[in-house]
Amino acid sequence: MTHHVECVADTAKYADMVAGDRDLKLSGYEVYRFGHDELRDALSAHALLSRFLPELFQRHGVSL
């Protein structure tokens, strides 16, 4: 037996999310978004963040 789930986009939720993203950017914030699948398991999340965070820190002159 197979189970198939069809995903349907929630356009109202998406509209709220992108409006919030715009508001943050207009307020001077930088927004870095990650998808659920990128952070789903600890090993993948660790690898991603091990690459991303040093670049982010370098960009903003942060040293550890």
GROMACS .gro file of N, CA, C and O in nm:
model
  256
    1MET      N    1   0.084  -0.118   0.000
    1MET     CA    2   0.000   0.000   0.000
    1MET      C    3   0.089   0.124   0.000
    1MET      O    4   0.183   0.134   0.077
    2THR      N    5   0.059   0.214  -0.088
    2THR     CA    6   0.135   0.338  -0.092
    2THR      C    7   0.047   0.452  -0.045
    2THR      O    8  -0.076   0.448  -0.056
    3HIS      N    9   0.113   0.551   0.009
    3HIS     CA   10   0.041   0.668   0.058
    3HIS      C   11   0.095   0.789  -0.015
    3HIS      O   12   0.215   0.812  -0.016
    4HIS      N   13   0.009   0.864  -0.074
    4HIS     CA   14   0.049   0.983  -0.148
    4HIS      C   15  -0.019   1.104  -0.086
    4HIS      O   16  -0.141   1.107  -0.071
    5VAL      N   17   0.061   1.201  -0.049
    5VAL     CA   18   0.008   1.325   0.007
    5VAL      C   19   0.036   1.435  -0.094
    5VAL      O   20   0.150   1.455  -0.135
    6GLU      N   21  -0.066   1.503  -0.131
    6GLU     CA   22  -0.050   1.613  -0.225
    6GLU      C   23  -0.043   1.744  -0.147
    6GLU      O   24  -0.128   1.772  -0.062
    7CYS      N   25   0.062   1.820  -0.172
    7CYS     CA   26   0.079   1.948  -0.102
    7CYS      C   27   0.007   2.057  -0.179
    7CYS      O   28   0.018   2.066  -0.301
    8VAL      N   29  -0.065   2.137  -0.106
    8VAL     CA   30  -0.134   2.251  -0.166
    8VAL      C   31  -0.080   2.375  -0.100
    8VAL      O   32  -0.077   2.386   0.024
    9ALA      N   33  -0.036   2.469  -0.179
    9ALA     CA   34   0.021   2.593  -0.126
    9ALA      C   35  -0.086   2.674  -0.054
    9ALA      O   36  -0.199   2.687  -0.101
   10ASP      N   37  -0.049   2.727   0.061
   10ASP     CA   38  -0.136   2.816   0.137
   10ASP      C   39  -0.097   2.957   0.098
   10ASP      O   40  -0.005   3.017   0.155
   11THR      N   41  -0.165   3.012  -0.002
   11THR     CA   42  -0.126   3.142  -0.056
   11THR      C   43  -0.145   3.256   0.043
   11THR      O   44  -0.069   3.352   0.041
   12ALA      N   45  -0.242   3.246   0.132
   12ALA     CA   46  -0.261   3.350   0.233
   12ALA      C   47  -0.145   3.350   0.332
   12ALA      O   48  -0.092   3.456   0.368
   13LYS      N   49  -0.102   3.231   0.373
   13LYS     CA   50   0.012   3.222   0.466
   13LYS      C   51   0.139   3.274   0.398
   13LYS      O   52   0.219   3.344   0.459
   14TYR      N   53   0.156   3.239   0.272
   14TYR     CA   54   0.273   3.286   0.198
   14TYR      C   55   0.271   3.438   0.187
   14TYR      O   56   0.373   3.503   0.206
   15ALA      N   57   0.156   3.495   0.158
   15ALA     CA   58   0.145   3.641   0.147
   15ALA      C   59   0.182   3.708   0.278
   15ALA      O   60   0.253   3.809   0.279
   16ASP      N   61   0.137   3.653   0.391
   16ASP     CA   62   0.173   3.709   0.521
   16ASP      C   63   0.324   3.699   0.544
   16ASP      O   64   0.386   3.793   0.595
   17MET      N   65   0.382   3.586   0.506
   17MET     CA   66   0.524   3.564   0.528
   17MET      C   67   0.609   3.662   0.446
   17MET      O   68   0.701   3.724   0.498
   18VAL      N   69   0.576   3.679   0.319
   18VAL     CA   70   0.657   3.769   0.237
   18VAL      C   71   0.634   3.915   0.274
   18VAL      O   72   0.724   3.997   0.261
   19ALA      N   73   0.516   3.948   0.323
   19ALA     CA   74   0.491   4.085   0.372
   19ALA      C   75   0.580   4.112   0.494
   19ALA      O   76   0.640   4.219   0.506
   20GLY      N   77   0.590   4.014   0.583
   20GLY     CA   78   0.678   4.028   0.698
   20GLY      C   79   0.824   4.041   0.656
   20GLY      O   80   0.900   4.120   0.714
   21ASP      N   81   0.863   3.965   0.557
   21ASP     CA   82   0.999   3.972   0.503
   21ASP      C   83   1.027   4.112   0.450
   21ASP      O   84   1.132   4.171   0.480
   22ARG      N   85   0.935   4.168   0.375
   22ARG     CA   86   0.952   4.304   0.323
   22ARG      C   87   0.962   4.405   0.436
   22ARG      O   88   1.046   4.496   0.433
   23ASP      N   89   0.875   4.393   0.536
   23ASP     CA   90   0.878   4.486   0.649
   23ASP      C   91   1.013   4.483   0.720
   23ASP      O   92   1.067   4.588   0.757
   24LEU      N   93   1.066   4.363   0.742
   24LEU     CA   94   1.197   4.352   0.806
   24LEU      C   95   1.305   4.419   0.722
   24LEU      O   96   1.389   4.492   0.774
   25LYS      N   97   1.304   4.395   0.592
   25LYS     CA   98   1.405   4.454   0.505
   25LYS      C   99   1.393   4.605   0.500
   25LYS      O  100   1.494   4.676   0.504
   26LEU      N  101   1.271   4.657   0.496
   26LEU     CA  102   1.254   4.802   0.497
   26LEU      C  103   1.297   4.865   0.629
   26LEU      O  104   1.331   4.983   0.634
   27SER      N  105   1.297   4.786   0.735
   27SER     CA  106   1.342   4.834   0.866
   27SER      C  107   1.493   4.820   0.884
   27SER      O  108   1.546   4.850   0.990
   28GLY      N  109   1.561   4.772   0.780
   28GLY     CA  110   1.706   4.763   0.782
   28GLY      C  111   1.764   4.629   0.821
   28GLY      O  112   1.885   4.614   0.834
   29TYR      N  113   1.678   4.530   0.840
   29TYR     CA  114   1.726   4.397   0.876
   29TYR      C  115   1.762   4.318   0.751
   29TYR      O  116   1.704   4.338   0.646
   30GLU      N  117   1.860   4.228   0.766
   30GLU     CA  118   1.890   4.133   0.661
   30GLU      C  119   1.822   4.001   0.699
   30GLU      O  120   1.828   3.960   0.814
   31VAL      N  121   1.759   3.939   0.603
   31VAL     CA  122   1.684   3.817   0.629
   31VAL      C  123   1.750   3.701   0.556
   31VAL      O  124   1.772   3.708   0.435
   32TYR      N  125   1.784   3.598   0.630
   32TYR     CA  126   1.842   3.477   0.572
   32TYR      C  127   1.744   3.364   0.599
   32TYR      O  128   1.719   3.331   0.715
   33ARG      N  129   1.689   3.310   0.495
   33ARG     CA  130   1.585   3.208   0.511
   33ARG      C  131   1.641   3.070   0.482
   33ARG      O  132   1.723   3.052   0.394
   34PHE      N  133   1.593   2.975   0.559
   34PHE     CA  134   1.630   2.835   0.541
   34PHE      C  135   1.502   2.755   0.525
   34PHE      O  136   1.402   2.782   0.590
   35GLY      N  137   1.509   2.654   0.439
   35GLY     CA  138   1.395   2.566   0.419
   35GLY      C  139   1.397   2.451   0.517
   35GLY      O  140   1.503   2.409   0.566
   36HIS      N  141   1.281   2.399   0.544
   36HIS     CA  142   1.265   2.286   0.636
   36HIS      C  143   1.356   2.170   0.598
   36HIS      O  144   1.423   2.111   0.683
   37ASP      N  145   1.362   2.136   0.472
   37ASP     CA  146   1.441   2.021   0.429
   37ASP      C  147   1.591   2.041   0.452
   37ASP      O  148   1.665   1.946   0.470
   38GLU      N  149   1.636   2.166   0.453
   38GLU     CA  150   1.777   2.193   0.478
   38GLU      C  151   1.816   2.162   0.623
   38GLU      O  152   1.932   2.134   0.651
   39LEU      N  153   1.721   2.173   0.713
   39LEU     CA  154   1.749   2.159   0.856
   39LEU      C  155   1.684   2.035   0.917
   39LEU      O  156   1.683   2.020   1.039
   40ARG      N  157   1.630   1.948   0.833
   40ARG     CA  158   1.553   1.834   0.880
   40ARG      C  159   1.633   1.740   0.970
   40ARG      O  160   1.585   1.695   1.072
   41ASP      N  161   1.755   1.710   0.930
   41ASP     CA  162   1.833   1.620   1.016
   41ASP      C  163   1.959   1.692   1.064
   41ASP      O  164   2.009   1.783   1.000
   42ALA      N  165   2.008   1.649   1.178
   42ALA     CA  166   2.117   1.718   1.246
   42ALA      C  167   2.244   1.724   1.161
   42ALA      O  168   2.311   1.828   1.159
   43LEU      N  169   2.278   1.617   1.091
   43LEU     CA  170   2.402   1.617   1.011
   43LEU      C  171   2.395   1.718   0.897
   43LEU      O  172   2.490   1.793   0.874
   44SER      N  173   2.284   1.722   0.825
   44SER     CA  174   2.269   1.818   0.716
   44SER      C  175   2.267   1.960   0.768
   44SER      O  176   2.329   2.050   0.711
   45ALA      N  177   2.196   1.982   0.877
   45ALA     CA  178   2.187   2.116   0.936
   45ALA      C  179   2.325   2.162   0.982
   45ALA      O  180   2.364   2.277   0.958
   46HIS      N  181   2.399   2.073   1.045
   46HIS     CA  182   2.533   2.108   1.092
   46HIS      C  183   2.624   2.146   0.975
   46HIS      O  184   2.697   2.245   0.981
   47ALA      N  185   2.620   2.067   0.869
   47ALA     CA  186   2.703   2.095   0.752
   47ALA      C  187   2.667   2.230   0.691
   47ALA      O  188   2.755   2.311   0.658
   48LEU      N  189   2.539   2.255   0.675
   48LEU     CA  190   2.493   2.382   0.617
   48LEU      C  191   2.537   2.500   0.702
   48LEU      O  192   2.594   2.597   0.653
   49LEU      N  193   2.510   2.493   0.831
   49LEU     CA  194   2.542   2.605   0.920
   49LEU      C  195   2.692   2.621   0.939
   49LEU      O  196   2.739   2.735   0.958
   50SER      N  197   2.768   2.512   0.929
   50SER     CA  198   2.914   2.522   0.936
   50SER      C  199   2.972   2.598   0.818
   50SER      O  200   3.078   2.659   0.829
   51ARG      N  201   2.903   2.594   0.705
   51ARG     CA  202   2.945   2.673   0.589
   51ARG      C  203   2.890   2.815   0.596
   51ARG      O  204   2.961   2.911   0.565
   52PHE      N  205   2.764   2.827   0.633
   52PHE     CA  206   2.696   2.957   0.627
   52PHE      C  207   2.744   3.055   0.734
   52PHE      O  208   2.771   3.172   0.704
   53LEU      N  209   2.751   3.010   0.858
   53LEU     CA  210   2.779   3.104   0.968
   53LEU      C  211   2.915   3.171   0.958
   53LEU      O  212   2.924   3.292   0.979
   54PRO      N  213   3.023   3.101   0.923
   54PRO     CA  214   3.150   3.172   0.908
   54PRO      C  215   3.145   3.280   0.799
   54PRO      O  216   3.203   3.388   0.816
   55GLU      N  217   3.075   3.253   0.690
   55GLU     CA  218   3.060   3.354   0.585
   55GLU      C  219   2.981   3.474   0.636
   55GLU      O  220   3.014   3.589   0.607
   56LEU      N  221   2.875   3.447   0.711
   56LEU     CA  222   2.794   3.555   0.768
   56LEU      C  223   2.877   3.638   0.866
   56LEU      O  224   2.876   3.762   0.860
   57PHE      N  225   2.951   3.570   0.952
   57PHE     CA  226   3.033   3.642   1.049
   57PHE      C  227   3.140   3.726   0.980
   57PHE      O  228   3.166   3.840   1.018
   58GLN      N  229   3.202   3.671   0.877
   58GLN     CA  230   3.304   3.745   0.803
   58GLN      C  231   3.245   3.868   0.737
   58GLN      O  232   3.302   3.976   0.741
   59ARG      N  233   3.128   3.853   0.680
   59ARG     CA  234   3.061   3.965   0.613
   59ARG      C  235   3.037   4.081   0.709
   59ARG      O  236   3.045   4.198   0.671
   60HIS      N  237   3.008   4.048   0.834
   60HIS     CA  238   2.975   4.152   0.932
   60HIS      C  239   3.089   4.181   1.029
   60HIS      O  240   3.071   4.251   1.128
   61GLY      N  241   3.207   4.129   0.999
   61GLY     CA  242   3.324   4.159   1.080
   61GLY      C  243   3.320   4.102   1.221
   61GLY      O  244   3.376   4.161   1.313
   62VAL      N  245   3.256   3.987   1.234
   62VAL     CA  246   3.247   3.922   1.366
   62VAL      C  247   3.356   3.817   1.375
   62VAL      O  248   3.370   3.733   1.286
   63SER      N  249   3.433   3.823   1.483
   63SER     CA  250   3.533   3.718   1.505
   63SER      C  251   3.500   3.645   1.633
   63SER      O  252   3.447   3.703   1.727
   64LEU      N  253   3.531   3.519   1.634
   64LEU     CA  254   3.503   3.437   1.753
   64LEU      C  255   3.629   3.405   1.827
   64LEU      O  256   3.732   3.390   1.780
   0.00000   0.00000   0.00000
